mmCIF file of C-alpha atoms in Angstrom:
data_model
loop_
_atom_site.group_PDB
_atom_site.id
_atom_site.type_symbol
_atom_site.label_atom_id
_atom_site.label_comp_id
_atom_site.label_asym_id
_atom_site.label_seq_id
_atom_site.Cartn_x
_atom_site.Cartn_y
_atom_site.Cartn_z
ATOM 1 C CA UNK A 1 -61.414 -36.818 32.939
ATOM 2 C CA UNK A 2 -61.985 -34.650 29.933
ATOM 3 C CA UNK A 3 -62.934 -37.708 27.877
ATOM 4 C CA UNK A 4 -65.368 -38.860 30.424
ATOM 5 C CA UNK A 5 -67.225 -35.594 30.491
ATOM 6 C CA UNK A 6 -67.263 -35.433 26.744
ATOM 7 C CA UNK A 7 -68.828 -38.875 26.822
ATOM 8 C CA UNK A 8 -71.378 -37.949 29.503
ATOM 9 C CA UNK A 9 -72.394 -34.826 27.516
ATOM 10 C CA UNK A 10 -72.883 -37.186 24.438
ATOM 11 C CA UNK A 11 -75.106 -39.565 26.496
ATOM 12 C CA UNK A 12 -77.162 -36.841 27.665
ATOM 13 C CA UNK A 13 -79.607 -36.582 24.916
ATOM 14 C CA UNK A 14 -80.006 -40.519 25.077
ATOM 15 C CA UNK A 15 -80.863 -40.138 28.703
ATOM 16 C CA UNK A 16 -83.319 -37.203 27.952
ATOM 17 C CA UNK A 17 -85.105 -39.287 25.217
ATOM 18 C CA UNK A 18 -85.338 -42.295 27.485
ATOM 19 C CA UNK A 19 -87.119 -40.192 30.042
ATOM 20 C CA UNK A 20 -89.309 -38.773 27.457
ATOM 21 C CA UNK A 21 -90.371 -42.334 26.206
ATOM 22 C CA UNK A 22 -91.015 -43.519 29.781
ATOM 23 C CA UNK A 23 -93.067 -40.575 30.541
ATOM 24 C CA UNK A 24 -95.197 -40.876 27.314
ATOM 25 C CA UNK A 25 -95.475 -44.683 27.849
ATOM 26 C CA UNK A 26 -96.907 -44.097 31.385
ATOM 27 C CA UNK A 27 -99.291 -41.426 30.324
ATOM 28 C CA UNK A 28 -100.673 -43.430 27.464
ATOM 29 C CA UNK A 29 -101.113 -46.676 29.258
ATOM 30 C CA UNK A 30 -102.616 -45.192 32.542
ATOM 31 C CA UNK A 31 -105.424 -43.420 30.651
ATOM 32 C CA UNK A 32 -108.471 -44.899 28.999
ATOM 33 C CA UNK A 33 -106.742 -44.382 25.810
ATOM 34 C CA UNK A 34 -104.323 -47.167 26.327
ATOM 35 C CA UNK A 35 -104.283 -50.732 25.465
ATOM 36 C CA UNK A 36 -107.942 -51.240 26.036
ATOM 37 C CA UNK A 37 -108.801 -48.978 23.064
ATOM 38 C CA UNK A 38 -107.586 -51.467 20.593
ATOM 39 C CA UNK A 39 -105.400 -50.316 17.717
ATOM 40 C CA UNK A 40 -104.747 -46.920 19.635
ATOM 41 C CA UNK A 41 -102.638 -49.017 21.964
ATOM 42 C CA UNK A 42 -100.769 -50.601 18.983
ATOM 43 C CA UNK A 43 -100.202 -47.079 17.646
ATOM 44 C CA UNK A 44 -98.652 -46.044 21.110
ATOM 45 C CA UNK A 45 -96.210 -49.016 21.015
ATOM 46 C CA UNK A 46 -95.183 -48.419 17.458
ATOM 47 C CA UNK A 47 -94.541 -44.729 18.058
ATOM 48 C CA UNK A 48 -92.594 -45.298 21.167
ATOM 49 C CA UNK A 49 -90.572 -48.130 19.605
ATOM 50 C CA UNK A 50 -89.831 -45.941 16.515
ATOM 51 C CA UNK A 51 -88.829 -42.948 18.695
ATOM 52 C CA UNK A 52 -86.363 -45.220 20.599
ATOM 53 C CA UNK A 53 -85.030 -46.774 17.576
ATOM 54 C CA UNK A 54 -84.412 -43.689 15.514
ATOM 55 C CA UNK A 55 -82.814 -41.902 18.589
ATOM 56 C CA UNK A 56 -80.546 -44.941 19.205
ATOM 57 C CA UNK A 57 -79.414 -45.159 15.659
ATOM 58 C CA UNK A 58 -78.677 -41.551 15.235
ATOM 59 C CA UNK A 59 -76.444 -41.633 18.449
ATOM 60 C CA UNK A 60 -74.817 -44.774 16.956
ATOM 61 C CA UNK A 61 -73.881 -43.009 13.646
ATOM 62 C CA UNK A 62 -71.895 -40.673 15.648
ATOM 63 C CA UNK A 63 -69.208 -43.093 16.616
ATOM 64 C CA UNK A 64 -69.493 -45.568 13.431
ATOM 65 C CA UNK A 65 -70.220 -44.990 9.776
ATOM 66 C CA UNK A 66 -73.695 -46.073 9.441
ATOM 67 C CA UNK A 67 -74.332 -48.676 6.765
ATOM 68 C CA UNK A 68 -76.940 -48.542 4.112
ATOM 69 C CA UNK A 69 -78.901 -51.136 6.055
ATOM 70 C CA UNK A 70 -78.938 -49.161 9.222
ATOM 71 C CA UNK A 71 -80.041 -45.970 7.315
ATOM 72 C CA UNK A 72 -83.024 -47.931 5.732
ATOM 73 C CA UNK A 73 -84.110 -49.191 9.074
ATOM 74 C CA UNK A 74 -83.960 -45.588 10.441
ATOM 75 C CA UNK A 75 -86.052 -44.320 7.620
ATOM 76 C CA UNK A 76 -88.654 -47.122 7.934
ATOM 77 C CA UNK A 77 -88.629 -46.498 11.739
ATOM 78 C CA UNK A 78 -89.382 -42.869 11.056
ATOM 79 C CA UNK A 79 -92.102 -43.411 8.621
ATOM 80 C CA UNK A 80 -93.998 -45.823 10.749
ATOM 81 C CA UNK A 81 -93.420 -43.750 13.953
ATOM 82 C CA UNK A 82 -94.917 -40.694 12.306
ATOM 83 C CA UNK A 83 -97.895 -42.457 10.940
ATOM 84 C CA UNK A 84 -98.535 -43.991 14.300
ATOM 85 C CA UNK A 85 -98.162 -40.756 16.219
ATOM 86 C CA UNK A 86 -100.169 -38.702 13.747
ATOM 87 C CA UNK A 87 -103.046 -41.034 13.939
ATOM 88 C CA UNK A 88 -103.008 -41.322 17.724
ATOM 89 C CA UNK A 89 -102.185 -37.833 18.812
ATOM 90 C CA UNK A 90 -105.832 -36.654 18.860
ATOM 91 C CA UNK A 91 -107.260 -40.009 20.541
ATOM 92 C CA UNK A 92 -104.349 -39.518 22.925
ATOM 93 C CA UNK A 93 -105.436 -36.082 23.937
ATOM 94 C CA UNK A 94 -102.147 -34.971 22.574
ATOM 95 C CA UNK A 95 -99.985 -37.255 24.730
ATOM 96 C CA UNK A 96 -98.291 -38.520 21.206
ATOM 97 C CA UNK A 97 -97.386 -35.069 20.083
ATOM 98 C CA UNK A 98 -94.180 -35.685 21.847
ATOM 99 C CA UNK A 99 -92.951 -38.796 19.495
ATOM 100 C CA UNK A 100 -94.377 -36.912 16.350
ATOM 101 C CA UNK A 101 -92.420 -33.882 17.163
ATOM 102 C CA UNK A 102 -88.979 -35.673 17.797
ATOM 103 C CA UNK A 103 -89.475 -37.934 14.575
ATOM 104 C CA UNK A 104 -90.397 -35.059 12.363
ATOM 105 C CA UNK A 105 -87.515 -32.899 13.748
ATOM 106 C CA UNK A 106 -84.898 -35.410 13.530
ATOM 107 C CA UNK A 107 -86.078 -36.459 9.930
ATOM 108 C CA UNK A 108 -86.139 -33.042 8.537
ATOM 109 C CA UNK A 109 -82.956 -31.699 10.196
ATOM 110 C CA UNK A 110 -80.911 -34.872 9.159
ATOM 111 C CA UNK A 111 -78.406 -33.669 6.312
ATOM 112 C CA UNK A 112 -77.702 -36.981 5.376
ATOM 113 C CA UNK A 113 -81.262 -37.511 4.187
ATOM 114 C CA UNK A 114 -82.883 -36.029 1.347
ATOM 115 C CA UNK A 115 -84.975 -32.927 1.938
ATOM 116 C CA UNK A 116 -87.945 -34.815 0.199
ATOM 117 C CA UNK A 117 -87.899 -37.419 2.885
ATOM 118 C CA UNK A 118 -88.554 -34.957 5.586
ATOM 119 C CA UNK A 119 -91.260 -33.279 3.381
ATOM 120 C CA UNK A 120 -92.907 -36.510 2.735
ATOM 121 C CA UNK A 121 -93.249 -37.441 6.503
ATOM 122 C CA UNK A 122 -94.460 -33.756 7.205
ATOM 123 C CA UNK A 123 -97.123 -34.229 4.653
ATOM 124 C CA UNK A 124 -98.237 -37.574 6.034
ATOM 125 C CA UNK A 125 -98.557 -35.991 9.525
ATOM 126 C CA UNK A 126 -100.770 -33.331 8.250
ATOM 127 C CA UNK A 127 -102.922 -35.831 6.483
ATOM 128 C CA UNK A 128 -103.273 -38.365 9.063
ATOM 129 C CA UNK A 129 -103.815 -35.991 12.132
ATOM 130 C CA UNK A 130 -107.328 -35.000 10.943
ATOM 131 C CA UNK A 131 -108.094 -38.686 10.219
ATOM 132 C CA UNK A 132 -107.171 -39.775 13.645
ATOM 133 C CA UNK A 133 -109.124 -37.073 15.078
ATOM 134 C CA UNK A 134 -112.126 -37.972 13.150
ATOM 135 C CA UNK A 135 -112.097 -41.516 14.775
ATOM 136 C CA UNK A 136 -112.011 -39.946 18.146
ATOM 137 C CA UNK A 137 -114.551 -37.281 17.497
ATOM 138 C CA UNK A 138 -112.177 -34.594 18.164
ATOM 139 C CA UNK A 139 -113.358 -31.047 17.746
ATOM 140 C CA UNK A 140 -112.186 -28.720 14.890
ATOM 141 C CA UNK A 141 -110.457 -26.348 17.224
ATOM 142 C CA UNK A 142 -108.352 -29.118 18.683
ATOM 143 C CA UNK A 143 -107.560 -30.529 15.144
ATOM 144 C CA UNK A 144 -106.250 -26.962 14.235
ATOM 145 C CA UNK A 145 -104.103 -26.857 17.480
ATOM 146 C CA UNK A 146 -102.731 -30.347 16.424
ATOM 147 C CA UNK A 147 -102.068 -29.201 12.961
ATOM 148 C CA UNK A 148 -100.453 -25.760 14.146
ATOM 149 C CA UNK A 149 -98.163 -27.926 16.509
ATOM 150 C CA UNK A 150 -97.212 -30.202 13.462
ATOM 151 C CA UNK A 151 -96.199 -26.855 11.509
ATOM 152 C CA UNK A 152 -93.957 -25.728 14.465
ATOM 153 C CA UNK A 153 -92.109 -29.071 14.549
ATOM 154 C CA UNK A 154 -91.562 -28.766 10.687
ATOM 155 C CA UNK A 155 -90.102 -25.290 11.207
ATOM 156 C CA UNK A 156 -87.813 -26.289 13.881
ATOM 157 C CA UNK A 157 -86.637 -29.124 11.734
ATOM 158 C CA UNK A 158 -85.932 -26.781 8.867
ATOM 159 C CA UNK A 159 -84.300 -24.231 11.341
ATOM 160 C CA UNK A 160 -82.040 -27.085 12.705
ATOM 161 C CA UNK A 161 -81.039 -28.373 9.197
ATOM 162 C CA UNK A 162 -80.016 -24.777 8.194
ATOM 163 C CA UNK A 163 -78.202 -24.360 11.236
ATOM 164 C CA UNK A 164 -76.216 -27.578 10.705
ATOM 165 C CA UNK A 165 -75.513 -26.805 6.975
ATOM 166 C CA UNK A 166 -74.236 -23.503 8.041
ATOM 167 C CA UNK A 167 -72.099 -25.048 10.707
ATOM 168 C CA UNK A 168 -70.661 -27.763 8.275
ATOM 169 C CA UNK A 169 -69.943 -25.003 5.728
ATOM 170 C CA UNK A 170 -68.206 -22.979 8.313
ATOM 171 C CA UNK A 171 -66.143 -25.979 9.474
ATOM 172 C CA UNK A 172 -65.323 -26.710 5.624
ATOM 173 C CA UNK A 173 -64.342 -23.085 5.172
ATOM 174 C CA UNK A 174 -62.070 -23.043 8.149
ATOM 175 C CA UNK A 175 -60.582 -26.405 6.871
ATOM 176 C CA UNK A 176 -59.808 -24.638 3.545
ATOM 177 C CA UNK A 177 -58.469 -21.433 5.247
ATOM 178 C CA UNK A 178 -56.162 -23.562 7.202
ATOM 179 C CA UNK A 179 -54.982 -25.391 4.283
ATOM 180 C CA UNK A 180 -54.322 -22.211 2.556
ATOM 181 C CA UNK A 181 -52.313 -20.795 5.358
ATOM 182 C CA UNK A 182 -50.309 -24.048 5.412
ATOM 183 C CA UNK A 183 -49.724 -23.828 1.469
ATOM 184 C CA UNK A 184 -48.983 -20.095 2.002
ATOM 185 C CA UNK A 185 -46.377 -21.005 4.699
ATOM 186 C CA UNK A 186 -44.901 -23.696 2.473
ATOM 187 C CA UNK A 187 -44.762 -21.391 -0.459
ATOM 188 C CA UNK A 188 -42.920 -18.791 1.795
ATOM 189 C CA UNK A 189 -40.577 -21.239 2.867
ATOM 190 C CA UNK A 190 -39.847 -22.318 -0.585
ATOM 191 C CA UNK A 191 -39.424 -18.591 -1.753
ATOM 192 C CA UNK A 192 -37.026 -18.310 1.055
ATOM 193 C CA UNK A 193 -35.120 -21.284 0.152
ATOM 194 C CA UNK A 194 -34.964 -20.179 -3.431
ATOM 195 C CA UNK A 195 -33.714 -16.612 -2.600
ATOM 196 C CA UNK A 196 -30.900 -18.225 -0.277
ATOM 197 C CA UNK A 197 -30.237 -20.535 -3.325
ATOM 198 C CA UNK A 198 -29.914 -17.679 -5.761
ATOM 199 C CA UNK A 199 -27.789 -15.531 -3.449
ATOM 200 C CA UNK A 200 -25.394 -18.485 -2.576
ATOM 201 C CA UNK A 201 -25.119 -19.102 -6.358
ATOM 202 C CA UNK A 202 -24.260 -15.560 -7.154
ATOM 203 C CA UNK A 203 -21.741 -15.397 -4.554
ATOM 204 C CA UNK A 204 -19.982 -18.622 -5.553
ATOM 205 C CA UNK A 205 -20.179 -17.801 -9.297
ATOM 206 C CA UNK A 206 -18.564 -14.679 -8.899
ATOM 207 C CA UNK A 207 -16.173 -14.737 -6.023
ATOM 208 C CA UNK A 208 -15.192 -18.389 -6.016
ATOM 209 C CA UNK A 209 -15.250 -18.509 -9.951
ATOM 210 C CA UNK A 210 -12.910 -15.416 -9.862
ATOM 211 C CA UNK A 211 -10.645 -17.128 -7.257
ATOM 212 C CA UNK A 212 -10.210 -20.040 -9.369
ATOM 213 C CA UNK A 213 -9.248 -17.890 -12.324
ATOM 214 C CA UNK A 214 -6.868 -15.847 -10.222
ATOM 215 C CA UNK A 215 -5.252 -18.737 -8.451
ATOM 216 C CA UNK A 216 -4.766 -20.534 -11.837
ATOM 217 C CA UNK A 217 -3.212 -17.408 -13.193
ATOM 218 C CA UNK A 218 -0.868 -17.167 -10.165
ATOM 219 C CA UNK A 219 0.205 -20.906 -10.712
ATOM 220 C CA UNK A 220 0.890 -20.271 -14.332
ATOM 221 C CA UNK A 221 2.981 -17.216 -13.473
ATOM 222 C CA UNK A 222 4.920 -18.994 -10.893
ATOM 223 C CA UNK A 223 5.626 -21.831 -13.277
ATOM 224 C CA UNK A 224 6.956 -19.089 -15.748
ATOM 225 C CA UNK A 225 9.118 -17.469 -13.150
ATOM 226 C CA UNK A 226 7.072 -14.324 -13.081
ATOM 227 C CA UNK A 227 7.017 -14.177 -9.220
ATOM 228 C CA UNK A 228 5.988 -10.427 -8.899
ATOM 229 C CA UNK A 229 3.146 -10.855 -11.287
ATOM 230 C CA UNK A 230 1.987 -13.870 -9.393
ATOM 231 C CA UNK A 231 2.197 -11.923 -5.990
ATOM 232 C CA UNK A 232 0.080 -9.084 -7.636
ATOM 233 C CA UNK A 233 -2.500 -11.728 -8.747
ATOM 234 C CA UNK A 234 -2.528 -13.327 -5.213
ATOM 235 C CA UNK A 235 -3.177 -9.772 -3.818
ATOM 236 C CA UNK A 236 -6.213 -9.523 -6.055
ATOM 237 C CA UNK A 237 -7.409 -12.759 -5.311
ATOM 238 C CA UNK A 238 -7.244 -11.930 -1.591
ATOM 239 C CA UNK A 239 -9.390 -8.682 -2.236
ATOM 240 C CA UNK A 240 -11.923 -10.742 -4.378
ATOM 241 C CA UNK A 241 -12.141 -13.190 -1.385
ATOM 242 C CA UNK A 242 -12.866 -10.327 1.010
ATOM 243 C CA UNK A 243 -15.448 -8.884 -1.418
ATOM 244 C CA UNK A 244 -17.076 -12.353 -1.705
ATOM 245 C CA UNK A 245 -17.195 -12.692 2.021
ATOM 246 C CA UNK A 246 -18.979 -9.253 2.333
ATOM 247 C CA UNK A 247 -21.454 -10.204 -0.286
ATOM 248 C CA UNK A 248 -22.212 -13.362 1.481
ATOM 249 C CA UNK A 249 -22.609 -11.442 4.806
ATOM 250 C CA UNK A 250 -25.115 -9.142 3.099
ATOM 251 C CA UNK A 251 -26.876 -11.954 1.776
ATOM 252 C CA UNK A 252 -27.051 -13.834 4.917
ATOM 253 C CA UNK A 253 -28.260 -10.262 6.561
ATOM 254 C CA UNK A 254 -31.016 -10.162 3.877
ATOM 255 C CA UNK A 255 -32.439 -13.487 4.774
ATOM 256 C CA UNK A 256 -32.332 -12.893 8.474
ATOM 257 C CA UNK A 257 -33.863 -9.233 8.395
ATOM 258 C CA UNK A 258 -35.198 -8.788 4.987
ATOM 259 C CA UNK A 259 -37.280 -5.609 6.053
ATOM 260 C CA UNK A 260 -34.503 -3.774 7.635
ATOM 261 C CA UNK A 261 -32.061 -4.588 4.766
ATOM 262 C CA UNK A 262 -34.385 -3.427 2.344
ATOM 263 C CA UNK A 263 -34.923 -0.004 4.068
ATOM 264 C CA UNK A 264 -31.198 0.455 4.420
ATOM 265 C CA UNK A 265 -30.351 -0.313 0.843
ATOM 266 C CA UNK A 266 -32.984 1.831 -0.588
ATOM 267 C CA UNK A 267 -30.935 4.858 -0.256
ATOM 268 C CA UNK A 268 -27.475 3.520 0.194
ATOM 269 C CA UNK A 269 -27.182 1.346 -3.038
ATOM 270 C CA UNK A 270 -25.321 2.997 -5.679
ATOM 271 C CA UNK A 271 -26.189 0.814 -8.809
ATOM 272 C CA UNK A 272 -23.638 2.769 -10.870
ATOM 273 C CA UNK A 273 -20.829 2.028 -8.386
ATOM 274 C CA UNK A 274 -21.754 -1.598 -8.084
ATOM 275 C CA UNK A 275 -21.720 -1.839 -11.894
ATOM 276 C CA UNK A 276 -18.280 -0.088 -12.083
ATOM 277 C CA UNK A 277 -16.901 -2.524 -9.443
ATOM 278 C CA UNK A 278 -18.111 -5.697 -11.179
ATOM 279 C CA UNK A 279 -16.588 -4.313 -14.523
ATOM 280 C CA UNK A 280 -13.340 -3.555 -12.829
ATOM 281 C CA UNK A 281 -13.200 -7.121 -11.305
ATOM 282 C CA UNK A 282 -14.055 -8.594 -14.676
ATOM 283 C CA UNK A 283 -10.916 -6.740 -16.214
ATOM 284 C CA UNK A 284 -8.737 -7.754 -13.444
ATOM 285 C CA UNK A 285 -9.758 -11.394 -14.064
ATOM 286 C CA UNK A 286 -8.312 -11.051 -17.658
ATOM 287 C CA UNK A 287 -11.744 -10.188 -19.380
ATOM 288 C CA UNK A 288 -12.267 -7.374 -21.781
ATOM 289 C CA UNK A 289 -15.480 -5.299 -21.547
ATOM 290 C CA UNK A 290 -16.873 -2.288 -23.334
ATOM 291 C CA UNK A 291 -19.471 -0.748 -21.184
ATOM 292 C CA UNK A 292 -22.079 1.919 -21.687
ATOM 293 C CA UNK A 293 -23.541 3.260 -18.394
ATOM 294 C CA UNK A 294 -26.381 5.693 -19.028
ATOM 295 C CA UNK A 295 -27.935 6.075 -15.567
ATOM 296 C CA UNK A 296 -28.810 9.754 -15.868
ATOM 297 C CA UNK A 297 -32.417 9.182 -15.736
ATOM 298 C CA UNK A 298 -32.288 6.874 -12.605
ATOM 299 C CA UNK A 299 -34.455 8.184 -9.806
ATOM 300 C CA UNK A 300 -32.868 9.456 -6.696
ATOM 301 C CA UNK A 301 -34.164 6.575 -4.753
ATOM 302 C CA UNK A 302 -34.021 3.098 -6.370
ATOM 303 C CA UNK A 303 -36.137 0.291 -4.674
ATOM 304 C CA UNK A 304 -33.528 -2.219 -3.389
ATOM 305 C CA UNK A 305 -35.056 -5.287 -5.076
ATOM 306 C CA UNK A 306 -34.657 -3.744 -8.461
ATOM 307 C CA UNK A 307 -31.041 -2.616 -7.708
ATOM 308 C CA UNK A 308 -30.170 -5.927 -6.290
ATOM 309 C CA UNK A 309 -31.701 -7.699 -9.334
ATOM 310 C CA UNK A 310 -29.626 -5.690 -11.818
ATOM 311 C CA UNK A 311 -26.370 -5.928 -10.101
ATOM 312 C CA UNK A 312 -26.781 -9.809 -9.685
ATOM 313 C CA UNK A 313 -27.809 -10.094 -13.304
ATOM 314 C CA UNK A 314 -24.688 -8.132 -14.502
ATOM 315 C CA UNK A 315 -22.667 -10.209 -11.937
ATOM 316 C CA UNK A 316 -24.085 -13.503 -13.521
ATOM 317 C CA UNK A 317 -23.746 -12.437 -17.049
ATOM 318 C CA UNK A 318 -20.132 -11.447 -16.630
ATOM 319 C CA UNK A 319 -19.387 -14.759 -14.652
ATOM 320 C CA UNK A 320 -20.739 -16.687 -17.566
ATOM 321 C CA UNK A 321 -18.715 -14.703 -19.970
ATOM 322 C CA UNK A 322 -15.594 -15.600 -18.206
ATOM 323 C CA UNK A 323 -16.527 -19.311 -17.835
ATOM 324 C CA UNK A 324 -17.794 -19.872 -21.283
ATOM 325 C CA UNK A 325 -15.547 -17.358 -23.444
ATOM 326 C CA UNK A 326 -12.617 -16.403 -21.358
ATOM 327 C CA UNK A 327 -10.736 -13.336 -22.497
ATOM 328 C CA UNK A 328 -13.401 -12.518 -25.095
ATOM 329 C CA UNK A 329 -14.765 -9.037 -25.296
ATOM 330 C CA UNK A 330 -17.956 -8.405 -23.666
ATOM 331 C CA UNK A 331 -20.422 -5.546 -24.411
ATOM 332 C CA UNK A 332 -22.442 -4.354 -21.522
ATOM 333 C CA UNK A 333 -25.185 -1.537 -21.768
ATOM 334 C CA UNK A 334 -27.021 -0.417 -18.750
ATOM 335 C CA UNK A 335 -29.420 2.393 -19.464
ATOM 336 C CA UNK A 336 -31.976 3.918 -17.348
ATOM 337 C CA UNK A 337 -35.105 6.267 -17.840
ATOM 338 C CA UNK A 338 -37.484 7.606 -15.422
ATOM 339 C CA UNK A 339 -39.831 4.721 -15.890
ATOM 340 C CA UNK A 340 -37.505 1.858 -17.011
ATOM 341 C CA UNK A 341 -34.129 0.133 -16.400
ATOM 342 C CA UNK A 342 -32.506 -1.957 -19.020
ATOM 343 C CA UNK A 343 -29.551 -4.241 -19.070
ATOM 344 C CA UNK A 344 -28.071 -6.047 -21.822
ATOM 345 C CA UNK A 345 -24.718 -8.228 -21.965
ATOM 346 C CA UNK A 346 -23.232 -9.607 -25.106
ATOM 347 C CA UNK A 347 -20.363 -11.980 -25.466
ATOM 348 C CA UNK A 348 -18.883 -14.094 -28.183
ATOM 349 C CA UNK A 349 -19.392 -17.977 -27.897
ATOM 350 C CA UNK A 350 -16.383 -20.054 -27.064
ATOM 351 C CA UNK A 351 -15.655 -21.004 -30.560
ATOM 352 C CA UNK A 352 -15.727 -17.526 -31.697
ATOM 353 C CA UNK A 353 -13.849 -16.002 -28.912
ATOM 354 C CA UNK A 354 -10.330 -16.540 -30.474
ATOM 355 C CA UNK A 355 -7.261 -16.431 -28.346
ATOM 356 C CA UNK A 356 -8.697 -13.464 -26.169
ATOM 357 C CA UNK A 357 -6.669 -10.643 -24.889
ATOM 358 C CA UNK A 358 -2.886 -10.789 -24.304
ATOM 359 C CA UNK A 359 -3.216 -10.429 -20.544
ATOM 360 C CA UNK A 360 -5.837 -13.164 -20.168
ATOM 361 C CA UNK A 361 -4.825 -16.473 -18.745
ATOM 362 C CA UNK A 362 -6.718 -19.452 -20.223
ATOM 363 C CA UNK A 363 -8.143 -22.046 -17.888
ATOM 364 C CA UNK A 364 -5.667 -24.731 -16.865
ATOM 365 C CA UNK A 365 -6.299 -28.326 -17.799
ATOM 366 C CA UNK A 366 -8.473 -29.913 -14.683
ATOM 367 C CA UNK A 367 -9.330 -26.373 -13.300
ATOM 368 C CA UNK A 368 -12.347 -26.434 -11.116
ATOM 369 C CA UNK A 369 -15.515 -24.838 -12.644
ATOM 370 C CA UNK A 370 -18.062 -23.061 -10.305
ATOM 371 C CA UNK A 371 -21.765 -22.574 -11.191
ATOM 372 C CA UNK A 372 -24.158 -25.415 -12.092
ATOM 373 C CA UNK A 373 -26.349 -23.697 -14.598
ATOM 374 C CA UNK A 374 -28.718 -22.217 -12.233
ATOM 375 C CA UNK A 375 -27.609 -18.761 -12.692
ATOM 376 C CA UNK A 376 -30.208 -17.739 -15.470
ATOM 377 C CA UNK A 377 -32.899 -19.427 -13.641
ATOM 378 C CA UNK A 378 -32.288 -17.441 -10.632
ATOM 379 C CA UNK A 379 -32.133 -14.254 -12.619
ATOM 380 C CA UNK A 380 -35.373 -14.978 -14.129
ATOM 381 C CA UNK A 381 -36.973 -15.533 -10.779
ATOM 382 C CA UNK A 382 -35.562 -12.259 -9.310
ATOM 383 C CA UNK A 383 -37.098 -10.263 -12.302
ATOM 384 C CA UNK A 384 -40.338 -12.210 -12.259
ATOM 385 C CA UNK A 385 -41.059 -10.572 -8.807
ATOM 386 C CA UNK A 386 -40.314 -7.015 -10.150
ATOM 387 C CA UNK A 387 -42.938 -4.740 -11.741
ATOM 388 C CA UNK A 388 -42.622 -5.134 -15.352
ATOM 389 C CA UNK A 389 -39.531 -7.392 -14.848
ATOM 390 C CA UNK A 390 -38.476 -9.842 -17.400
ATOM 391 C CA UNK A 391 -35.103 -11.582 -18.593
ATOM 392 C CA UNK A 392 -34.201 -13.213 -21.783
ATOM 393 C CA UNK A 393 -31.262 -15.217 -22.795
ATOM 394 C CA UNK A 394 -30.584 -15.895 -26.392
ATOM 395 C CA UNK A 395 -27.893 -17.217 -28.826
ATOM 396 C CA UNK A 396 -27.089 -14.864 -31.693
ATOM 397 C CA UNK A 397 -24.817 -15.838 -34.711
ATOM 398 C CA UNK A 398 -21.531 -16.322 -33.040
ATOM 399 C CA UNK A 399 -22.526 -14.855 -29.541
ATOM 400 C CA UNK A 400 -24.870 -14.946 -26.709
ATOM 401 C CA UNK A 401 -27.100 -12.068 -25.135
ATOM 402 C CA UNK A 402 -28.727 -11.749 -21.845
ATOM 403 C CA UNK A 403 -31.323 -8.795 -21.547
ATOM 404 C CA UNK A 404 -33.184 -7.732 -18.369
ATOM 405 C CA UNK A 405 -35.707 -5.016 -17.852
ATOM 406 C CA UNK A 406 -38.005 -3.712 -15.121
ATOM 407 C CA UNK A 407 -40.126 -0.935 -14.586
ATOM 408 C CA UNK A 408 -39.278 2.061 -12.132
ATOM 409 C CA UNK A 409 -42.805 3.518 -12.032
ATOM 410 C CA UNK A 410 -46.363 2.096 -12.041
ATOM 411 C CA UNK A 411 -47.994 2.526 -15.360
#
């Protein structure tokens, strides 16, 4: 039903033009200016045929892509029709104003045609109208009326062309806005996926990586008959697993309701406590760490993204140190000022790590490794989203340094 109504609406202009052509034809050939006046009658036929052909081709182009040949036919028909109607509008006592008006308005308002084509047809109409009036001995006042009417048709054509241009540009702008919204939605989805990937990686690298080390240590202790030490190691592994589960829950909660999590963490997060917890866990996993935490200049309220980024950065740097240089001493410096927060973690490379501390348990042959090399990438993405945030990771003679910084106040 809807398609039929749309089709009827599209056929309405054709029906109205057909009625107009019939009325003009009847009026032309029932007066003494009809076929008995020689070439006036020929002009009438040409003007009406051009009117019908141009209107028909314009409606046809709505359903099909008009070819170059059809467009040339439309141009020729428009030119012939304007010439015939302009010459015969005075001899026809103004009856041929109708085809002249339709042809001029359509030619000028057609965006697919050059502006100069419509301007040329308008100029032809202004020139030929007085010539036709001279053959019919029409008075000057009537000629001025015909010329004024022609000017009105030109202005209507220009107005319609401008309206169509504005409509087309509006449609293009809406399409661009829709595309921009789609791209923004895709970017948001990608950002959410990247955030989920970072959090999952951090939880796996820290918690599961620590569990692997603890279970390897427990297995080694059991093999050497140190049952009590193995039990203590398993207890620490259980605590580490619980801690990892809590981290995973916080990560999921942040992804589900990021705004609520941000508000709650803004005052609850204790960066110093989180750093101490990570350092303690590193020592319990057999690592050695010398830490300097100078957070006296930390503001009372620290934005949650900043606190999370630094906690995750320290977590990832310590995990990397355990993975690549187990038991080697690690130097951690976390310093704050009213305007900046800086973190630096330095550890020896594996070749320079030596045997490590006496309490460290080296990785067993075939032990699982957690982490796929995405930690530094995720760290850089986190800090790139912070004001003045940046991360650098560089090798030094015999060591590896990870540095992170972010602004706490706008400059």
